[in-house]
Tab-separated table of C-alpha atoms in Angstrom:
chain	number	residue	atom	x	y	z
A	1	UNK	CA	-2.681	2.763	22.606
A	2	UNK	CA	0.414	4.691	21.516
A	3	UNK	CA	2.522	3.500	24.254
A	4	UNK	CA	1.595	-0.132	23.888
A	5	UNK	CA	3.090	0.104	20.140
A	6	UNK	CA	6.143	1.899	21.464
A	7	UNK	CA	6.692	-1.098	23.765
A	8	UNK	CA	6.200	-3.481	20.660
A	9	UNK	CA	8.941	-1.629	18.845
A	10	UNK	CA	11.501	-1.921	21.555
A	11	UNK	CA	10.467	-5.642	22.135
A	12	UNK	CA	10.854	-6.268	18.288
A	13	UNK	CA	14.388	-4.321	18.305
A	14	UNK	CA	15.041	-6.806	21.163
A	15	UNK	CA	13.996	-9.756	19.068
A	16	UNK	CA	15.931	-8.934	16.297
A	17	UNK	CA	19.381	-8.526	18.152
A	18	UNK	CA	18.700	-11.665	19.978
A	19	UNK	CA	17.936	-13.424	16.536
A	20	UNK	CA	21.254	-11.743	14.751
A	21	UNK	CA	23.558	-12.953	17.856
A	22	UNK	CA	22.108	-16.333	17.963
A	23	UNK	CA	22.608	-17.157	14.516
A	24	UNK	CA	26.127	-15.644	14.345
A	25	UNK	CA	26.927	-17.875	17.321
A	26	UNK	CA	25.685	-21.109	15.818
A	27	UNK	CA	26.577	-20.749	11.969
A	28	UNK	CA	29.930	-19.744	10.517
A	29	UNK	CA	28.352	-18.589	7.140
A	30	UNK	CA	25.000	-18.272	5.410
A	31	UNK	CA	24.974	-14.299	6.264
A	32	UNK	CA	22.805	-13.932	2.925
A	33	UNK	CA	20.363	-16.689	3.440
A	34	UNK	CA	19.726	-15.781	7.134
A	35	UNK	CA	18.695	-12.340	5.857
A	36	UNK	CA	16.618	-13.842	3.014
A	37	UNK	CA	14.588	-15.475	5.419
A	38	UNK	CA	14.203	-12.820	7.590
A	39	UNK	CA	13.095	-10.417	4.847
A	40	UNK	CA	10.822	-13.241	3.490
A	41	UNK	CA	9.065	-13.517	7.064
A	42	UNK	CA	8.924	-9.731	7.199
A	43	UNK	CA	6.951	-9.687	3.696
A	44	UNK	CA	4.694	-12.372	4.860
A	45	UNK	CA	4.153	-10.326	8.107
A	46	UNK	CA	2.778	-7.181	5.924
A	47	UNK	CA	0.950	-9.383	3.894
A	48	UNK	CA	-0.983	-10.741	6.934
A	49	UNK	CA	-1.397	-7.359	8.291
A	50	UNK	CA	-3.145	-6.163	5.223
A	51	UNK	CA	-5.651	-8.768	4.976
A	52	UNK	CA	-4.938	-9.269	1.239
A	53	UNK	CA	-6.618	-5.517	0.550
A	54	UNK	CA	-3.781	-4.122	-1.194
A	55	UNK	CA	-3.890	-0.801	-3.244
A	56	UNK	CA	-0.590	-0.378	-5.340
A	57	UNK	CA	-0.037	2.877	-7.015
A	58	UNK	CA	2.871	3.569	-8.981
A	59	UNK	CA	3.779	6.817	-6.982
A	60	UNK	CA	4.973	4.677	-4.227
A	61	UNK	CA	7.180	2.492	-5.921
A	62	UNK	CA	10.050	5.540	-5.953
A	63	UNK	CA	10.222	5.441	-1.874
A	64	UNK	CA	10.059	1.301	-2.118
A	65	UNK	CA	13.320	1.292	-4.050
A	66	UNK	CA	15.142	4.095	-2.069
A	67	UNK	CA	13.805	2.273	1.230
A	68	UNK	CA	15.066	-1.164	-0.194
A	69	UNK	CA	18.671	-0.084	-1.099
A	70	UNK	CA	18.735	1.581	2.540
A	71	UNK	CA	16.964	-1.530	4.032
A	72	UNK	CA	19.459	-4.295	2.398
A	73	UNK	CA	22.672	-1.982	3.440
A	74	UNK	CA	21.509	-1.685	6.943
A	75	UNK	CA	20.580	-5.472	7.143
A	76	UNK	CA	23.991	-6.732	5.829
A	77	UNK	CA	25.666	-4.193	7.976
A	78	UNK	CA	24.575	-4.732	11.146
A	79	UNK	CA	24.525	-8.665	10.728
A	80	UNK	CA	28.382	-8.449	10.079
A	81	UNK	CA	28.929	-5.873	12.677
A	82	UNK	CA	27.244	-7.821	15.601
A	83	UNK	CA	29.085	-10.940	14.152
A	84	UNK	CA	32.622	-9.151	14.262
A	85	UNK	CA	32.176	-6.972	17.082
A	86	UNK	CA	30.475	-6.466	20.494
A	87	UNK	CA	26.729	-6.824	20.288
A	88	UNK	CA	26.103	-3.709	22.655
A	89	UNK	CA	28.423	-1.504	20.998
A	90	UNK	CA	26.723	-2.473	17.361
A	91	UNK	CA	23.159	-1.769	18.771
A	92	UNK	CA	24.576	1.446	20.291
A	93	UNK	CA	26.200	2.797	17.051
A	94	UNK	CA	22.999	1.651	14.804
A	95	UNK	CA	20.990	3.511	17.324
A	96	UNK	CA	23.115	6.753	16.670
A	97	UNK	CA	21.795	6.531	13.527
A	98	UNK	CA	18.723	8.485	14.185
A	99	UNK	CA	21.018	11.439	14.001
A	100	UNK	CA	20.233	11.313	10.191
A	101	UNK	CA	16.698	11.814	10.421
A	102	UNK	CA	17.301	14.682	12.760
A	103	UNK	CA	19.440	16.414	10.299
A	104	UNK	CA	16.988	15.738	7.613
A	105	UNK	CA	14.719	17.547	9.451
A	106	UNK	CA	17.176	20.541	10.241
A	107	UNK	CA	18.131	20.675	6.335
A	108	UNK	CA	14.618	19.818	4.697
A	109	UNK	CA	11.947	20.478	6.838
A	110	UNK	CA	12.908	23.710	8.505
A	111	UNK	CA	13.448	22.508	12.110
A	112	UNK	CA	15.325	24.505	14.620
A	113	UNK	CA	18.685	24.103	15.967
A	114	UNK	CA	18.043	24.106	19.947
A	115	UNK	CA	20.229	23.947	22.643
A	116	UNK	CA	19.323	20.350	23.536
A	117	UNK	CA	20.578	19.471	19.853
A	118	UNK	CA	23.961	20.748	20.395
A	119	UNK	CA	24.168	19.404	23.975
A	120	UNK	CA	23.293	15.823	22.341
A	121	UNK	CA	26.015	16.094	19.906
A	122	UNK	CA	28.424	16.870	22.196
A	123	UNK	CA	27.623	13.869	24.618
A	124	UNK	CA	27.550	12.038	21.628
A	125	UNK	CA	31.175	12.840	20.926
A	126	UNK	CA	32.061	12.041	24.276
A	127	UNK	CA	30.241	8.464	24.103
A	128	UNK	CA	31.996	7.926	20.872
A	129	UNK	CA	35.263	8.537	22.502
A	130	UNK	CA	34.886	6.548	25.294
A	131	UNK	CA	33.746	3.782	23.376
A	132	UNK	CA	36.598	3.442	21.495
A	133	UNK	CA	39.047	4.152	24.342
A	134	UNK	CA	41.086	0.955	25.275
A	135	UNK	CA	44.132	0.618	27.342
A	136	UNK	CA	47.355	-0.795	26.456
A	137	UNK	CA	47.285	-4.329	26.651
A	138	UNK	CA	43.474	-4.565	26.611
A	139	UNK	CA	41.502	-7.003	23.884
A	140	UNK	CA	41.106	-4.940	20.572
A	141	UNK	CA	37.065	-5.080	20.531
A	142	UNK	CA	36.858	-2.126	17.932
A	143	UNK	CA	38.526	-3.298	14.532
A	144	UNK	CA	38.817	-1.448	11.154
A	145	UNK	CA	36.358	-4.328	9.713
A	146	UNK	CA	33.704	-3.828	12.384
A	147	UNK	CA	33.839	-0.038	11.931
A	148	UNK	CA	33.041	-0.569	8.234
A	149	UNK	CA	29.952	-2.689	8.830
A	150	UNK	CA	28.667	-0.362	11.582
A	151	UNK	CA	28.907	2.468	9.168
A	152	UNK	CA	27.035	0.691	6.597
A	153	UNK	CA	24.392	-0.110	9.299
A	154	UNK	CA	24.361	3.555	10.735
A	155	UNK	CA	24.012	5.065	7.094
A	156	UNK	CA	21.347	2.487	5.815
A	157	UNK	CA	19.406	2.339	9.043
A	158	UNK	CA	19.138	6.185	9.202
A	159	UNK	CA	17.849	6.520	5.613
A	160	UNK	CA	15.441	3.966	6.324
A	161	UNK	CA	13.528	6.021	8.679
A	162	UNK	CA	13.932	9.062	6.394
A	163	UNK	CA	12.338	7.198	3.627
A	164	UNK	CA	9.414	6.167	5.788
A	165	UNK	CA	8.946	9.305	7.071
A	166	UNK	CA	9.008	10.922	3.188
A	167	UNK	CA	6.450	8.035	2.023
A	168	UNK	CA	3.966	8.792	5.075
A	169	UNK	CA	4.097	12.589	4.859
A	170	UNK	CA	3.678	11.911	1.208
A	171	UNK	CA	0.670	9.819	1.447
A	172	UNK	CA	-0.812	11.060	4.372
A	173	UNK	CA	-0.311	7.964	6.397
A	174	UNK	CA	-1.608	5.536	3.170
A	175	UNK	CA	-0.018	2.627	1.470
A	176	UNK	CA	1.838	1.506	4.676
A	177	UNK	CA	1.939	-2.230	4.004
A	178	UNK	CA	2.321	-1.762	-0.077
A	179	UNK	CA	5.439	0.118	0.559
A	180	UNK	CA	6.840	-2.013	2.474
A	181	UNK	CA	5.962	-5.449	0.595
A	182	UNK	CA	7.506	-3.892	-2.417
A	183	UNK	CA	10.784	-2.890	-1.136
A	184	UNK	CA	11.091	-5.992	0.733
A	185	UNK	CA	10.384	-8.110	-1.960
A	186	UNK	CA	13.063	-6.040	-3.981
A	187	UNK	CA	15.545	-6.618	-0.929
A	188	UNK	CA	14.464	-10.599	-1.235
A	189	UNK	CA	15.490	-10.737	-4.961
A	190	UNK	CA	18.847	-9.490	-4.465
A	191	UNK	CA	19.549	-11.441	-1.086
A	192	UNK	CA	18.273	-14.371	-3.087
A	193	UNK	CA	21.083	-13.614	-6.002
A	194	UNK	CA	23.643	-12.719	-3.698
A	195	UNK	CA	23.128	-16.053	-1.757
A	196	UNK	CA	23.217	-18.605	-4.727
A	197	UNK	CA	26.486	-16.226	-5.980
A	198	UNK	CA	28.427	-16.110	-2.862
A	199	UNK	CA	27.130	-18.845	-0.595
A	200	UNK	CA	26.266	-21.619	-2.739
A	201	UNK	CA	28.119	-23.986	-0.483
A	202	UNK	CA	27.182	-22.500	2.902
A	203	UNK	CA	23.229	-22.425	2.089
A	204	UNK	CA	22.471	-26.465	2.792
A	205	UNK	CA	24.671	-26.667	5.905
A	206	UNK	CA	23.213	-23.577	7.360
A	207	UNK	CA	19.496	-24.226	6.536
A	208	UNK	CA	18.599	-25.569	9.802
A	209	UNK	CA	19.744	-22.419	11.666
A	210	UNK	CA	18.892	-19.698	8.995
A	211	UNK	CA	15.147	-20.841	8.363
A	212	UNK	CA	14.003	-20.958	12.030
A	213	UNK	CA	16.131	-17.834	13.162
A	214	UNK	CA	15.642	-15.899	10.039
A	215	UNK	CA	12.098	-16.218	10.407
A	216	UNK	CA	12.085	-15.117	14.078
A	217	UNK	CA	14.252	-12.155	13.241
A	218	UNK	CA	12.292	-11.077	10.111
A	219	UNK	CA	8.978	-11.206	12.176
A	220	UNK	CA	10.492	-9.094	14.688
A	221	UNK	CA	11.618	-6.601	12.114
A	222	UNK	CA	8.243	-6.468	10.122
A	223	UNK	CA	6.177	-6.091	13.517
A	224	UNK	CA	8.866	-3.396	14.310
A	225	UNK	CA	8.565	-1.235	11.235
A	226	UNK	CA	4.889	-1.677	11.264
A	227	UNK	CA	4.555	-0.333	14.805
A	228	UNK	CA	6.765	2.549	13.901
A	229	UNK	CA	4.222	3.506	10.784
A	230	UNK	CA	1.428	3.306	13.075
A	231	UNK	CA	2.879	5.627	15.863
A	232	UNK	CA	3.690	7.936	12.693
A	233	UNK	CA	-0.141	7.599	11.739
A	234	UNK	CA	-1.341	8.369	15.136
A	235	UNK	CA	0.660	11.654	15.137
A	236	UNK	CA	2.477	10.641	18.292
A	237	UNK	CA	5.050	13.636	18.461
A	238	UNK	CA	8.480	12.753	17.014
A	239	UNK	CA	10.096	14.066	20.393
A	240	UNK	CA	8.420	11.515	22.495
A	241	UNK	CA	8.936	8.305	20.117
A	242	UNK	CA	12.292	8.438	18.703
A	243	UNK	CA	13.930	9.011	22.042
A	244	UNK	CA	12.039	6.320	23.580
A	245	UNK	CA	12.418	3.769	20.768
A	246	UNK	CA	16.180	4.671	20.461
A	247	UNK	CA	17.095	4.365	24.371
A	248	UNK	CA	14.971	1.264	24.657
A	249	UNK	CA	16.500	-0.433	21.632
A	250	UNK	CA	20.225	0.395	23.369
A	251	UNK	CA	19.075	-0.713	27.026
A	252	UNK	CA	17.451	-3.947	25.782
A	253	UNK	CA	20.414	-4.513	23.598
A	254	UNK	CA	23.014	-4.053	26.419
A	255	UNK	CA	20.699	-6.268	28.701
A	256	UNK	CA	20.856	-8.902	26.238
A	257	UNK	CA	24.616	-8.534	25.521
A	258	UNK	CA	25.520	-8.339	29.279
A	259	UNK	CA	23.701	-10.832	30.833
A	260	UNK	CA	22.559	-13.519	27.982
A	261	UNK	CA	25.750	-13.652	26.096
A	262	UNK	CA	28.063	-12.356	28.824
A	263	UNK	CA	29.976	-9.865	26.884
A	264	UNK	CA	32.101	-7.533	28.982
A	265	UNK	CA	32.973	-4.035	28.234
A	266	UNK	CA	35.561	-1.759	29.849
A	267	UNK	CA	34.598	0.304	32.449
A	268	UNK	CA	35.058	3.476	29.827
A	269	UNK	CA	32.856	1.539	27.362
A	270	UNK	CA	30.046	1.150	29.668
A	271	UNK	CA	30.405	4.651	30.170
A	272	UNK	CA	30.347	5.374	26.536
A	273	UNK	CA	27.250	3.219	26.471
A	274	UNK	CA	25.285	5.208	29.089
A	275	UNK	CA	26.367	8.821	27.462
A	276	UNK	CA	25.407	7.144	24.169
A	277	UNK	CA	21.812	6.630	25.675
A	278	UNK	CA	21.518	10.142	26.849
A	279	UNK	CA	22.752	11.592	23.633
A	280	UNK	CA	20.460	9.505	21.496
A	281	UNK	CA	17.294	10.996	23.748
A	282	UNK	CA	18.504	14.803	23.643
A	283	UNK	CA	19.214	14.381	19.742
A	284	UNK	CA	15.263	13.287	19.500
A	285	UNK	CA	13.793	15.787	21.913
């Protein structure tokens, strides 16, 4: 059953990547509105999964607040990263964010520093170098604004995993849906305000894209988070779960960018992607 959930996580990651890129190629604005409908779909997903049987407890609220902050940061960051830079590289660096829970384990959970971790970090550094390597005269694909957005996605996505693990550990796997619903409702409220303040003129013209594609993205996000929490509840070893999720996410994003959206990377950037997959696997073993 664990590997069914693993496949589900990877496929839902692909659905999210596909949805974000699809929207960014069809609409010039409305990023917050798109994200808002995405979050709305995720809320509805968790309400459906819970079957209406929710048992809220005040202690979960703290975790929901921190998850909401991290989730909103990651959501907006990766949307604009995909919009302003290469899809494959954006997904690669987003996957690198799993190094954050790795260091969380080292510093706060007493995990040991092994040889694979050191090797993984060295390969990660090589991957980043090759991804950023561009010959003179080549089109600039790595820009300062893309770096800013991908850093937001990197930190936000990594902290989402950390907070999820903290919540599941603190409550022995309970309150999964309640935790996510409260957090997502907070994000939904913030995105609604941002959309009304910053995108008043863009909301109506982009609704025909933001509603269906945003809902599609949200279903993928909700399902992916649910599958991850189920894997945590089933006590699947992190050394198996996170490498497969990370590598699978990078590979499916690369295939989408290369064959569906026809993005072309340099030879060295392709080498960087391959090294990135290897680094992510080693860092999570």
